[in-house]
Short mmCIF file of N, CA and C in Angstrom, two decimals:
data_model
loop_
_atom_site.label_atom_id
_atom_site.label_comp_id
_atom_site.label_asym_id
_atom_site.label_seq_id
_atom_site.Cartn_x
_atom_site.Cartn_y
_atom_site.Cartn_z
N MET J 1 -6.81 0.75 -2.57
CA MET J 1 -5.79 0.19 -2.21
C MET J 1 -5.11 0.96 -0.55
N LEU J 2 -5.84 0.56 0.63
CA LEU J 2 -5.17 0.95 1.43
C LEU J 2 -5.68 2.47 1.58
N GLU J 3 -6.95 2.82 0.62
CA GLU J 3 -7.04 4.18 1.30
C GLU J 3 -7.60 4.77 2.85
N PHE J 4 -8.20 4.11 3.26
CA PHE J 4 -8.10 4.23 4.86
C PHE J 4 -6.94 4.74 5.13
N TRP J 5 -5.57 4.50 5.54
CA TRP J 5 -4.20 5.10 5.72
C TRP J 5 -4.62 6.13 5.51
N PHE J 6 -4.78 6.58 4.27
CA PHE J 6 -4.68 8.32 3.60
C PHE J 6 -5.88 8.96 4.48
N ASN J 7 -6.82 8.35 5.23
CA ASN J 7 -8.25 8.88 5.20
C ASN J 7 -7.79 10.10 6.62
N PRO J 8 -8.15 11.14 6.81
CA PRO J 8 -7.81 12.01 8.24
C PRO J 8 -8.94 11.53 8.93
N GLN J 9 -10.37 11.43 8.89
CA GLN J 9 -11.38 10.65 9.45
C GLN J 9 -11.34 9.94 10.41
N ILE J 10 -10.11 9.12 9.95
CA ILE J 10 -9.92 7.78 10.97
C ILE J 10 -8.89 8.13 11.65
N THR J 11 -8.95 7.60 13.38
CA THR J 11 -7.93 7.74 14.55
C THR J 11 -6.89 7.54 14.34
N LEU J 12 -5.79 7.50 15.14
CA LEU J 12 -4.89 6.90 14.70
C LEU J 12 -4.74 5.82 15.67
N LEU J 13 -5.66 5.49 16.79
CA LEU J 13 -5.34 4.24 17.37
C LEU J 13 -6.23 3.17 16.53
N LYS J 14 -7.02 3.70 15.86
CA LYS J 14 -7.40 2.60 14.58
C LYS J 14 -6.44 1.85 13.35
N LYS J 15 -5.62 2.96 13.08
CA LYS J 15 -4.82 3.04 12.20
C LYS J 15 -3.58 2.30 12.41
N LEU J 16 -3.06 2.36 13.83
CA LEU J 16 -2.14 1.52 14.66
C LEU J 16 -2.93 0.16 14.99
N MET J 17 -4.18 -0.13 15.00
CA MET J 17 -4.49 -0.88 15.19
C MET J 17 -4.34 -2.09 13.77
N LEU J 18 -4.77 -1.32 12.62
CA LEU J 18 -4.89 -2.12 11.74
C LEU J 18 -3.28 -2.50 11.15
N LEU J 19 -2.18 -1.37 11.49
CA LEU J 19 -0.80 -1.77 11.16
C LEU J 19 -0.40 -3.17 11.98
N SER J 20 -0.80 -3.23 13.23
CA SER J 20 -0.15 -4.30 13.98
C SER J 20 -0.83 -5.60 13.39
N LEU J 21 -2.44 -5.52 12.77
CA LEU J 21 -2.96 -6.57 12.63
C LEU J 21 -2.19 -7.04 11.49
N ILE J 22 -1.76 -6.44 10.58
CA ILE J 22 -1.26 -6.33 8.86
C ILE J 22 -0.04 -7.15 9.20
N LEU J 23 0.90 -6.18 10.11
CA LEU J 23 1.83 -6.89 10.91
C LEU J 23 2.04 -8.34 11.96
N VAL J 24 0.91 -9.11 11.97
CA VAL J 24 1.26 -9.83 12.77
C VAL J 24 0.76 -11.08 12.18
N VAL J 25 -0.11 -10.65 11.38
CA VAL J 25 -1.04 -12.08 9.93
C VAL J 25 0.26 -12.07 9.45
N THR J 26 1.29 -10.76 8.74
CA THR J 26 2.59 -11.03 7.85
C THR J 26 3.27 -11.91 8.30
N ILE J 27 3.63 -11.48 9.68
CA ILE J 27 4.65 -12.04 10.65
C ILE J 27 4.37 -13.88 10.38
N ALA J 28 3.00 -14.14 10.88
CA ALA J 28 2.31 -15.45 10.75
C ALA J 28 2.53 -16.38 9.60
N LEU J 29 2.06 -15.51 8.44
CA LEU J 29 2.06 -16.11 7.18
C LEU J 29 4.22 -16.49 6.99
N TYR J 30 4.45 -15.78 7.37
CA TYR J 30 6.16 -15.21 6.95
C TYR J 30 6.51 -16.95 7.65
N LEU J 31 6.43 -17.01 9.24
CA LEU J 31 6.88 -18.31 9.86
C LEU J 31 6.50 -19.49 9.20
N LYS J 32 5.35 -19.29 8.75
CA LYS J 32 4.43 -20.66 7.98
C LYS J 32 5.05 -20.74 6.84
N GLN J 33 5.42 -20.08 6.08
CA GLN J 33 6.12 -20.39 4.96
C GLN J 33 7.09 -19.48 4.58
N ALA J 34 8.31 -18.74 4.69
CA ALA J 34 8.93 -17.82 4.26
C ALA J 34 9.33 -17.44 2.77
N LEU J 35 9.14 -16.21 2.23
CA LEU J 35 9.10 -15.86 0.90
C LEU J 35 10.91 -15.37 1.46
N PRO J 36 11.40 -15.72 -0.04
CA PRO J 36 12.73 -15.19 -0.04
C PRO J 36 13.09 -13.56 -0.01
N LEU J 37 14.11 -13.36 0.73
CA LEU J 37 14.23 -11.87 1.23
C LEU J 37 14.31 -10.95 -0.34
N ASN J 38 15.18 -11.80 -1.11
CA ASN J 38 14.77 -10.48 -2.52
C ASN J 38 12.90 -10.42 -2.73
N THR J 39 12.45 -11.44 -2.37
CA THR J 39 11.23 -11.22 -3.07
C THR J 39 10.19 -10.08 -1.74
N ILE J 40 10.64 -10.30 -0.57
CA ILE J 40 9.85 -9.40 0.26
C ILE J 40 10.60 -7.80 -0.16
N PHE J 41 11.46 -7.73 -0.96
CA PHE J 41 11.85 -6.26 -0.98
C PHE J 41 11.41 -6.03 -2.26
N MET J 42 11.11 -6.98 -3.34
CA MET J 42 10.50 -6.55 -4.50
C MET J 42 8.47 -5.72 -4.06
N PHE J 43 8.39 -6.94 -2.85
CA PHE J 43 6.58 -6.45 -2.63
C PHE J 43 6.93 -4.99 -2.05
N ALA J 44 8.18 -4.68 -1.29
CA ALA J 44 7.71 -3.46 -0.50
C ALA J 44 7.99 -2.36 -1.34
N GLY J 45 8.84 -2.84 -2.34
CA GLY J 45 9.62 -2.07 -3.26
C GLY J 45 8.00 -1.52 -4.40
N THR J 46 7.36 -2.98 -4.30
CA THR J 46 5.88 -2.41 -5.51
C THR J 46 5.20 -1.23 -3.98
N GLY J 47 4.89 -1.31 -2.70
CA GLY J 47 4.38 -0.91 -2.13
C GLY J 47 4.71 0.89 -2.02
N ILE J 48 6.32 1.16 -2.16
CA ILE J 48 6.80 2.15 -2.32
C ILE J 48 6.20 2.71 -3.88
N LEU J 49 6.35 2.12 -4.43
CA LEU J 49 5.80 2.57 -6.25
C LEU J 49 4.11 2.54 -5.65
N PHE J 50 3.68 2.22 -5.01
CA PHE J 50 2.08 2.42 -4.55
C PHE J 50 2.07 4.12 -4.20
N LEU J 51 2.88 4.51 -3.27
CA LEU J 51 3.03 5.84 -2.81
C LEU J 51 3.46 6.72 -4.12
N ILE J 52 4.09 6.61 -4.37
CA ILE J 52 4.81 7.86 -5.77
C ILE J 52 3.50 7.75 -6.56
N CYS J 53 2.86 6.72 -6.50
CA CYS J 53 1.99 6.55 -7.62
C CYS J 53 0.74 7.19 -7.30
N ARG J 54 0.73 7.38 -5.61
CA ARG J 54 -0.84 8.09 -5.40
C ARG J 54 -0.50 9.68 -5.49
N TYR J 55 0.72 9.60 -4.96
CA TYR J 55 1.37 11.21 -4.44
C TYR J 55 1.42 12.15 -6.14
N SER J 56 1.27 11.16 -7.21
CA SER J 56 1.86 11.82 -8.30
C SER J 56 0.22 12.25 -8.98
N LYS J 57 -0.76 10.95 -8.51
CA LYS J 57 -2.05 11.35 -9.21
C LYS J 57 -2.89 12.25 -8.22
N LEU J 58 -2.42 12.54 -7.26
CA LEU J 58 -2.60 13.50 -6.38
C LEU J 58 -2.28 15.12 -6.69
N LYS J 59 -0.98 15.11 -6.91
CA LYS J 59 -0.51 16.23 -7.68
C LYS J 59 -1.07 16.72 -9.27
N PHE J 60 -0.24 15.57 -10.38
CA PHE J 60 -0.67 16.20 -11.41
C PHE J 60 -1.45 15.28 -12.19
N ALA J 61 -2.41 14.33 -11.79
CA ALA J 61 -3.32 14.11 -12.64
C ALA J 61 -5.24 14.17 -12.11
N MET J 62 -5.09 14.52 -10.50
CA MET J 62 -6.10 15.00 -10.29
C MET J 62 -7.70 15.64 -10.98
N LYS J 63 -6.97 16.51 -11.34
CA LYS J 63 -7.92 17.72 -12.30
C LYS J 63 -8.67 16.96 -13.79
N ASN J 64 -8.05 16.06 -14.01
CA ASN J 64 -8.96 14.93 -14.81
C ASN J 64 -8.72 13.40 -14.44
N PRO J 65 -9.64 12.95 -13.65
CA PRO J 65 -9.41 11.76 -13.16
C PRO J 65 -10.12 10.60 -14.28
N THR J 66 -10.40 11.39 -15.09
CA THR J 66 -10.80 10.03 -16.43
C THR J 66 -9.62 10.12 -17.37
N GLY J 67 -8.91 10.46 -17.11
CA GLY J 67 -7.37 11.13 -17.94
C GLY J 67 -6.69 9.56 -17.94
N LEU J 68 -5.85 9.67 -18.86
CA LEU J 68 -4.85 8.03 -19.36
C LEU J 68 -3.60 8.29 -18.12
N LEU J 69 -3.52 9.62 -17.63
CA LEU J 69 -2.07 9.53 -16.81
C LEU J 69 -2.99 9.37 -15.40
N TYR J 70 -3.76 9.63 -14.51
CA TYR J 70 -4.62 9.20 -13.76
C TYR J 70 -4.69 7.62 -13.97
N ARG J 71 -5.50 6.65 -14.68
CA ARG J 71 -5.82 5.35 -15.25
C ARG J 71 -4.41 5.00 -14.95
N LEU J 72 -3.25 5.36 -15.56
CA LEU J 72 -1.96 4.72 -15.94
C LEU J 72 -1.39 4.80 -14.28
N LEU J 73 -1.46 5.98 -13.14
CA LEU J 73 -1.07 5.88 -11.94
C LEU J 73 -1.61 4.94 -11.69
N THR J 74 -2.54 4.56 -11.91
CA THR J 74 -4.00 3.62 -10.65
C THR J 74 -3.57 1.90 -11.05
N TRP J 75 -2.96 1.99 -12.40
CA TRP J 75 -2.91 0.76 -12.61
C TRP J 75 -1.62 0.35 -12.64
N ILE J 76 -0.22 1.13 -12.52
CA ILE J 76 1.16 0.63 -12.31
C ILE J 76 1.19 -0.06 -11.42
N PRO J 77 0.93 0.20 -10.03
CA PRO J 77 1.04 -0.80 -8.82
C PRO J 77 0.28 -2.09 -9.03
N ILE J 78 -1.01 -1.89 -9.29
CA ILE J 78 -1.82 -3.03 -9.41
C ILE J 78 -1.00 -4.20 -10.31
N ALA J 79 -0.76 -3.74 -11.70
CA ALA J 79 0.04 -4.69 -12.04
C ALA J 79 1.34 -5.56 -12.08
N LEU J 80 1.95 -4.43 -11.38
CA LEU J 80 3.29 -4.97 -10.45
C LEU J 80 3.14 -5.98 -9.66
N LEU J 81 2.13 -5.61 -8.87
CA LEU J 81 1.78 -6.51 -7.59
C LEU J 81 1.01 -7.81 -7.76
N LEU J 82 0.02 -7.64 -9.21
CA LEU J 82 -0.07 -9.44 -9.61
C LEU J 82 1.13 -9.98 -10.28
N ALA J 83 1.94 -9.25 -10.66
CA ALA J 83 2.87 -9.74 -11.83
C ALA J 83 4.32 -10.81 -10.72
N LEU J 84 4.29 -10.05 -9.52
CA LEU J 84 4.97 -10.34 -8.57
C LEU J 84 4.46 -11.66 -7.86
N ILE J 85 3.08 -11.43 -7.35
CA ILE J 85 2.54 -12.87 -7.01
C ILE J 85 2.28 -13.74 -7.71
N PHE J 86 1.99 -13.72 -9.47
CA PHE J 86 2.41 -15.00 -10.07
C PHE J 86 3.47 -15.46 -10.27
N MET J 87 4.52 -14.57 -10.33
CA MET J 87 6.29 -14.83 -10.29
C MET J 87 6.17 -15.76 -9.31
N GLN J 88 5.77 -15.69 -7.57
CA GLN J 88 6.11 -16.57 -6.70
C GLN J 88 5.17 -17.80 -6.46
N MET J 89 4.49 -18.05 -7.73
CA MET J 89 3.26 -19.23 -8.02
C MET J 89 4.55 -20.55 -7.80
N GLN J 90 4.51 -21.18 -6.89
CA GLN J 90 5.39 -22.75 -6.83
C GLN J 90 4.28 -23.87 -6.92
N ASN J 91 4.13 -24.58 -7.69
CA ASN J 91 3.77 -26.03 -7.44
C ASN J 91 2.09 -25.43 -7.28
N GLY J 92 1.63 -24.71 -8.18
CA GLY J 92 0.39 -24.34 -8.08
C GLY J 92 0.20 -23.18 -6.21
N GLU J 93 0.55 -23.06 -5.67
CA GLU J 93 0.27 -22.51 -4.21
C GLU J 93 0.52 -21.18 -4.89
N ILE J 94 -0.89 -20.20 -4.46
CA ILE J 94 -0.43 -18.79 -4.58
C ILE J 94 -1.04 -18.15 -3.38
N LEU J 95 -1.70 -19.16 -2.82
CA LEU J 95 -2.46 -17.71 -1.46
C LEU J 95 -1.39 -17.52 -0.50
N ILE J 96 -0.58 -18.51 0.46
CA ILE J 96 -0.12 -18.00 1.14
C ILE J 96 0.92 -16.80 0.90
N SER J 97 1.97 -17.11 -0.36
CA SER J 97 2.72 -16.42 -0.86
C SER J 97 1.91 -14.91 -1.14
N GLY J 98 1.35 -15.07 -1.70
CA GLY J 98 0.63 -13.48 -2.49
C GLY J 98 -0.42 -13.08 -1.55
N ALA J 99 -0.71 -13.86 -0.23
CA ALA J 99 -0.61 -12.77 0.78
C ALA J 99 0.27 -12.10 1.65
N GLN J 100 1.37 -12.86 1.98
CA GLN J 100 2.65 -12.92 2.71
C GLN J 100 2.96 -11.61 1.87
N GLY J 101 3.07 -11.86 0.39
CA GLY J 101 3.32 -10.33 -0.33
C GLY J 101 2.56 -9.09 -0.01
N ILE J 102 1.40 -9.30 -0.33
CA ILE J 102 0.14 -7.98 0.05
C ILE J 102 0.74 -7.68 0.97
N GLY J 103 0.91 -8.64 2.39
CA GLY J 103 0.98 -7.70 3.71
C GLY J 103 2.61 -7.19 3.85
N PHE J 104 3.65 -7.34 2.97
CA PHE J 104 5.03 -6.99 3.22
C PHE J 104 4.69 -5.50 2.02
N MET J 105 3.86 -5.33 1.14
CA MET J 105 3.30 -4.03 0.51
C MET J 105 2.77 -2.96 1.72
N ALA J 106 1.94 -3.63 2.29
CA ALA J 106 0.73 -2.79 3.14
C ALA J 106 1.58 -1.99 3.76
N LEU J 107 2.94 -3.05 4.38
CA LEU J 107 3.60 -2.60 5.57
C LEU J 107 4.24 -1.79 4.98
N ALA J 108 5.03 -1.93 4.27
CA ALA J 108 5.82 -0.69 3.67
C ALA J 108 4.67 0.30 3.35
N ILE J 109 4.08 0.21 2.51
CA ILE J 109 2.78 1.68 2.06
C ILE J 109 2.72 2.18 3.50
N CYS J 110 2.68 1.47 4.81
CA CYS J 110 2.43 2.02 5.99
C CYS J 110 3.60 2.83 6.95
N ILE J 111 4.58 2.31 6.46
CA ILE J 111 5.52 2.34 7.13
C ILE J 111 6.43 3.56 6.66
N PHE J 112 6.57 4.12 5.08
CA PHE J 112 6.93 4.82 4.53
C PHE J 112 6.04 6.05 4.10
N SER J 113 4.72 6.09 4.86
CA SER J 113 4.10 7.22 4.84
C SER J 113 3.30 7.72 5.85
N PRO J 114 4.47 8.02 7.09
CA PRO J 114 4.01 8.43 8.41
C PRO J 114 3.21 9.49 8.96
N PHE J 115 3.40 10.48 7.76
CA PHE J 115 2.93 11.67 8.17
C PHE J 115 0.85 11.76 7.57
N SER J 116 0.62 10.30 6.57
CA SER J 116 -0.78 9.97 7.04
C SER J 116 -1.47 9.78 8.42
N LEU J 117 -0.93 9.56 9.64
CA LEU J 117 -0.84 9.05 10.69
C LEU J 117 -2.24 10.13 11.43
N PHE J 118 -1.43 11.22 10.99
CA PHE J 118 -2.12 12.67 11.59
C PHE J 118 -2.75 13.52 11.10
N PRO J 119 -3.73 14.06 11.28
CA PRO J 119 -4.82 14.59 9.91
C PRO J 119 -3.92 16.16 9.94
N ASN J 120 -4.57 16.52 8.68
CA ASN J 120 -3.96 17.35 7.39
C ASN J 120 -4.65 18.88 7.69
N HIS J 121 -3.95 19.84 9.19
CA HIS J 121 -4.82 20.23 9.22
C HIS J 121 -5.03 21.74 7.98
N SER J 122 -3.81 21.70 6.79
CA SER J 122 -4.85 22.69 5.62
C SER J 122 -5.36 22.05 5.48
N ASN J 123 -5.95 21.03 4.82
CA ASN J 123 -6.79 20.48 4.32
C ASN J 123 -8.10 20.77 5.22
N GLN J 124 -8.35 20.73 6.13
CA GLN J 124 -9.17 20.72 7.03
C GLN J 124 -9.89 22.10 7.14
N SER J 125 -9.05 23.00 7.24
CA SER J 125 -8.87 24.58 7.32
C SER J 125 -10.10 25.14 6.63
N HIS J 126 -9.59 24.47 5.47
CA HIS J 126 -10.45 25.13 3.79
C HIS J 126 -11.57 24.65 3.33
N SER J 127 -11.83 23.15 4.28
CA SER J 127 -13.42 22.72 4.22
C SER J 127 -14.11 23.02 4.84
N LYS J 128 -13.85 24.05 5.81
CA LYS J 128 -14.78 24.25 7.09
C LYS J 128 -15.40 25.82 6.05
#
């Protein structure tokens, strides 16, 4: 999920273009059928939880990628996202609200991780 945003080899221009594309699609879906404000905040919170789990995986669980903690930190945001999408299903309509929710989650991930826009020089110096 959105690992390209954290990839230092992808240029800043491509990341900003992708962010603007996500923003335009999310706004268009919002104008078509608006989600309630509390639901938008729940999807944004899921994006923040994704960031917390991602950084926790990098700091605490990277040494054992087949371990229980690594798997748990991978599946927590996915399970929460699916629960939120199915919770918003009304009259069998899941596509617009689900895509809009994923868009708000992606926007939260991009907005709350601004340091991912720039290459990490400490990691690049160790790889040379």
